[in-house]
Amino acid sequence: MREQAENNPPGGPSIHLSVKDMLVSYGGYVVLEGVSFQVREGEVFVVMGESGSGKSTLLKALVGLARPDSGEVLFRGEDFWGGSDSARKEILRRCGVLYQRGALWSSMTLSENVALPLELYTELSTRDIRDLVSLKLALVGLTGAEESYPAQLSGGMQKRAGLARAMALDPEILFLDEPSAGLDPVNAKLLDDLILELCDSLGTSMVVVTHELDSIYAIADDAILLDSKEKTAIARGKPRKLLQSSGDTRVRAFLTRGGERMESGL
């Protein structure tokens, strides 16, 4: 899947998500404008950029939390913001979201957190829900932690539990907001490996918002770089190729953190 997504040969993956000429502003202040990109089915697409570049705003527009002033968001060709509320809710049912801090309910066990979407949006029996919860937690390596509360877990385990809940309804596409933020390098790498494993094994498309370079290089099939001054995407492509080929000093500065990385070591 990694190689196929990179080369995009004829007859390759179809377009899962398409953003066309998006403009988003708050109170007349433009945050993003002219943003366009496509996410192919089954790939990991990374939205990268420094703080204040509009990454979170873009994510909100993709998951129904912020309506763009103009432009289109299409899921498999279906107009997300141009349709009815009911149509938009139906599209969201096919999506999963991992929030930056996990957003787990502290008063609920991991099983109860993962079960909540299933209880709210399906008519499955209690037994079926319990079986599905066990499966989702097993997929993220949390078998045996079902009755633990979030406060009893490490940061990495909380992120994995949040990912299990995001996958509860078997989404076609997952949106991950800074998944490795706040994690130590070992746990961050484990989470990156898990993202790739789930993408390959389940065929789920993923949109990952991050500024973490190690994660960017490890997981991205494709990416855009948002710039706070331009208020748009100033580069598009696989990060390693962008570093090798881009003549834009802003792109190279971001992808090397001002020279902290040696190109030959990538």
Coordinates of C-alpha atoms in Angstrom, one line a residue:
M1 CA 0.0 0.0 0.0
R2 CA 2.9 2.4 0.8
E3 CA 4.5 2.0 -2.6
Q4 CA 1.2 2.0 -4.5
A5 CA 0.1 5.2 -2.8
E6 CA 3.3 6.9 -3.5
N7 CA 3.4 6.2 -7.2
N8 CA -0.3 6.5 -7.8
P9 CA -0.3 4.3 -11.0
P10 CA -3.2 4.2 -13.4
G11 CA -6.0 2.1 -11.9
G12 CA -4.5 2.7 -8.4
P13 CA -6.4 3.9 -5.3
S14 CA -9.5 6.0 -5.8
I15 CA -9.9 9.4 -4.3
H16 CA -11.4 9.1 -0.8
L17 CA -11.4 12.8 0.3
S18 CA -11.0 15.9 -1.9
V19 CA -10.7 19.5 -0.6
K20 CA -11.1 22.2 -3.3
D21 CA -10.1 25.8 -2.8
M22 CA -11.1 26.0 0.9
L23 CA -11.4 29.4 2.6
V24 CA -11.9 29.6 6.4
S25 CA -12.0 32.7 8.4
Y26 CA -13.0 33.7 12.0
G27 CA -14.6 37.1 12.4
G28 CA -13.2 38.3 9.1
Y29 CA -9.7 37.1 9.9
V30 CA -8.6 34.6 7.2
V31 CA -7.0 31.5 8.6
L32 CA -6.8 29.4 5.5
E33 CA -7.4 30.2 1.8
G34 CA -7.0 28.4 -1.5
V35 CA -6.3 25.0 0.2
S36 CA -6.7 22.1 -2.2
F37 CA -5.6 18.5 -1.9
Q38 CA -6.8 14.9 -2.3
V39 CA -6.5 11.8 -0.1
R40 CA -6.3 8.5 -1.8
E41 CA -8.1 5.5 -0.4
G42 CA -6.0 3.5 2.0
E43 CA -3.2 6.0 2.4
V44 CA -1.8 8.0 5.3
F45 CA -2.1 11.6 4.4
V46 CA -0.3 14.1 6.7
V47 CA -1.2 17.7 7.3
M48 CA 2.0 19.3 8.6
G49 CA 3.0 22.8 9.7
E50 CA 4.1 24.8 12.7
S51 CA 1.8 26.0 15.4
G52 CA -0.6 28.7 14.1
S53 CA -0.5 27.5 10.5
G54 CA -4.1 26.4 10.4
K55 CA -3.8 22.6 10.9
S56 CA -6.5 22.4 13.6
T57 CA -8.8 24.7 11.6
L58 CA -8.4 22.5 8.6
L59 CA -9.2 19.4 10.7
K60 CA -12.3 21.1 12.2
A61 CA -13.6 21.8 8.7
L62 CA -13.1 18.1 7.7
V63 CA -14.9 16.7 10.7
G64 CA -17.9 19.1 10.8
L65 CA -16.8 21.5 13.5
A66 CA -16.1 24.6 11.4
R67 CA -17.9 25.4 8.2
P68 CA -15.7 26.9 5.5
D69 CA -16.5 30.3 4.0
S70 CA -16.1 28.8 0.6
G71 CA -14.7 25.8 -1.2
E72 CA -15.7 22.1 -1.2
V73 CA -15.0 19.1 1.0
L74 CA -16.0 15.9 -0.9
F75 CA -16.1 12.4 0.6
R76 CA -16.1 9.9 -2.3
G77 CA -17.5 12.7 -4.4
E78 CA -20.3 13.6 -1.9
D79 CA -20.4 17.3 -0.9
F80 CA -19.9 17.3 2.8
W81 CA -20.9 21.0 3.5
G82 CA -23.2 21.4 0.5
G83 CA -25.6 18.7 1.6
S84 CA -28.3 18.5 4.2
D85 CA -27.6 18.1 8.0
S86 CA -28.7 14.5 7.8
A87 CA -26.4 13.7 4.9
R88 CA -23.5 15.3 6.7
K89 CA -24.2 13.2 9.8
E90 CA -24.3 10.1 7.7
I91 CA -20.9 10.9 6.3
L92 CA -19.6 11.5 9.8
R93 CA -20.8 8.1 10.8
R94 CA -18.2 6.7 8.4
C95 CA -15.4 8.7 10.0
G96 CA -13.5 8.3 13.2
V97 CA -11.5 11.0 15.1
L98 CA -8.6 10.7 17.6
Y99 CA -8.4 14.0 19.5
Q100 CA -5.1 15.4 20.5
R101 CA -5.4 14.5 24.2
G102 CA -7.5 11.4 23.7
A103 CA -10.7 13.0 25.0
L104 CA -11.5 9.8 27.0
W105 CA -14.2 10.0 29.6
S106 CA -12.3 9.9 32.9
S107 CA -15.2 8.3 34.8
M108 CA -15.5 5.4 32.4
T109 CA -13.3 2.4 32.0
L110 CA -11.6 1.7 28.6
S111 CA -14.3 -0.8 27.7
E112 CA -17.1 1.8 28.5
N113 CA -15.3 4.5 26.5
V114 CA -15.0 2.3 23.4
A115 CA -18.5 0.9 23.8
L116 CA -20.1 4.3 24.0
P117 CA -20.3 5.0 20.2
L118 CA -21.6 1.5 19.6
E119 CA -24.3 2.0 22.2
L120 CA -25.3 5.3 20.8
Y121 CA -25.3 4.6 17.1
T122 CA -26.0 0.8 16.7
E123 CA -28.6 -1.6 17.8
L124 CA -26.1 -4.4 18.7
S125 CA -26.7 -6.6 21.7
T126 CA -24.7 -6.1 24.8
R127 CA -22.8 -9.3 24.1
D128 CA -21.9 -8.2 20.5
I129 CA -20.8 -4.8 21.8
R130 CA -18.6 -6.5 24.4
D131 CA -17.0 -8.7 21.8
L132 CA -16.4 -5.7 19.5
V133 CA -14.9 -3.7 22.3
S134 CA -12.5 -6.5 23.1
L135 CA -11.5 -6.7 19.4
K136 CA -10.8 -3.0 19.1
L137 CA -8.7 -2.9 22.2
A138 CA -6.8 -6.0 21.0
L139 CA -6.1 -4.2 17.7
V140 CA -4.3 -1.4 19.6
G141 CA -2.5 -3.7 22.1
L142 CA -4.7 -3.1 25.1
T143 CA -6.0 -6.6 25.9
G144 CA -6.2 -6.9 29.6
A145 CA -6.7 -3.2 30.3
E146 CA -10.5 -3.3 29.6
E147 CA -11.5 -2.3 33.1
S148 CA -8.8 0.3 33.7
Y149 CA -9.6 4.0 33.9
P150 CA -7.8 6.6 31.8
A151 CA -6.0 8.0 34.8
Q152 CA -4.4 4.6 35.4
L153 CA -2.8 4.5 32.0
S154 CA 0.4 6.0 30.5
G155 CA 0.1 8.7 27.9
G156 CA 0.8 6.2 25.1
M157 CA -1.9 3.8 26.3
Q158 CA -4.4 6.6 26.5
K159 CA -3.7 7.5 22.9
R160 CA -4.1 3.9 21.8
A161 CA -7.4 3.7 23.8
G162 CA -8.6 6.8 22.0
L163 CA -7.7 5.2 18.7
A164 CA -9.7 2.1 19.7
R165 CA -12.7 4.3 20.3
A166 CA -12.2 6.1 17.0
M167 CA -12.3 2.8 15.3
A168 CA -15.4 1.5 17.2
L169 CA -17.8 2.0 14.3
D170 CA -15.4 0.6 11.6
P171 CA -14.8 4.0 9.9
E172 CA -13.7 4.3 6.3
I173 CA -11.4 7.2 7.2
L174 CA -9.7 8.2 10.4
F175 CA -8.7 11.7 11.4
L176 CA -5.8 11.9 14.0
D177 CA -5.0 15.2 15.7
E178 CA -1.3 15.3 16.8
P179 CA -1.3 11.6 17.8
S180 CA 2.3 11.5 19.0
A181 CA 2.3 14.9 20.8
G182 CA 3.5 14.6 24.4
L183 CA 4.8 11.1 24.0
D184 CA 8.4 10.0 24.6
P185 CA 10.3 8.8 21.5
V186 CA 9.7 5.1 22.2
N187 CA 5.9 5.4 22.6
A188 CA 5.7 7.8 19.7
K189 CA 7.4 5.2 17.4
L190 CA 5.1 2.5 18.7
L191 CA 2.1 4.6 17.9
D192 CA 3.5 5.4 14.4
D193 CA 4.0 1.7 13.8
L194 CA 0.4 1.0 15.0
I195 CA -1.0 3.6 12.6
L196 CA 0.9 2.0 9.6
E197 CA -0.2 -1.5 10.7
L198 CA -3.9 -0.5 11.0
C199 CA -3.8 1.3 7.7
D200 CA -2.3 -1.7 5.9
S201 CA -4.4 -4.4 7.6
L202 CA -7.8 -2.6 7.6
G203 CA -7.4 -0.5 4.5
T204 CA -8.5 2.5 6.4
S205 CA -7.6 6.0 5.0
M206 CA -6.0 8.2 7.5
V207 CA -5.5 12.0 7.8
V208 CA -2.9 12.8 10.4
V209 CA -2.3 16.4 11.7
T210 CA 1.2 16.7 13.1
H211 CA 4.3 18.8 13.3
E212 CA 6.5 15.9 14.7
L213 CA 9.2 15.2 12.1
D214 CA 9.9 11.7 13.2
S215 CA 6.2 10.8 12.7
I216 CA 6.0 12.7 9.4
Y217 CA 8.9 10.8 7.9
A218 CA 7.7 7.5 9.3
I219 CA 4.1 7.4 8.3
A220 CA 3.3 9.8 5.4
D221 CA 2.4 8.5 2.0
D222 CA 1.6 12.0 1.0
A223 CA 1.4 15.4 2.8
I224 CA 0.8 19.1 2.6
L225 CA 2.7 21.8 4.4
L226 CA 0.6 24.7 5.7
D227 CA 2.3 28.1 6.2
S228 CA 1.0 30.7 8.6
K229 CA 2.1 33.7 6.6
E230 CA 0.7 32.5 3.2
K231 CA -2.3 31.0 5.0
T232 CA -2.3 28.1 2.5
A233 CA -0.5 24.9 1.5
I234 CA 2.9 25.9 0.2
A235 CA 4.1 22.3 -0.7
R236 CA 2.5 18.9 -1.5
G237 CA 4.2 15.5 -1.7
K238 CA 6.0 12.8 0.2
P239 CA 8.1 14.5 2.8
R240 CA 11.5 12.9 1.9
K241 CA 11.0 13.8 -1.8
L242 CA 10.0 17.4 -0.8
L243 CA 13.2 17.7 1.2
Q244 CA 15.3 16.5 -1.8
S245 CA 13.6 18.5 -4.5
S246 CA 12.0 21.6 -3.0
G247 CA 13.8 24.9 -3.6
D248 CA 11.5 26.7 -1.1
T249 CA 13.6 27.6 2.0
R250 CA 10.5 27.5 4.1
V251 CA 9.8 23.9 3.2
R252 CA 13.4 22.9 3.8
A253 CA 13.5 24.7 7.1
F254 CA 10.5 22.9 8.4
L255 CA 11.6 19.5 7.2
T256 CA 15.1 19.9 8.7
R257 CA 14.0 22.1 11.7
G258 CA 16.5 24.7 10.5
G259 CA 19.2 22.3 9.8
E260 CA 19.0 20.0 12.8
R261 CA 18.5 17.0 10.4
M262 CA 21.1 15.9 7.9
E263 CA 19.5 15.0 4.6
S264 CA 21.8 12.0 4.2
G265 CA 20.4 10.5 7.3
L266 CA 16.8 10.4 6.2

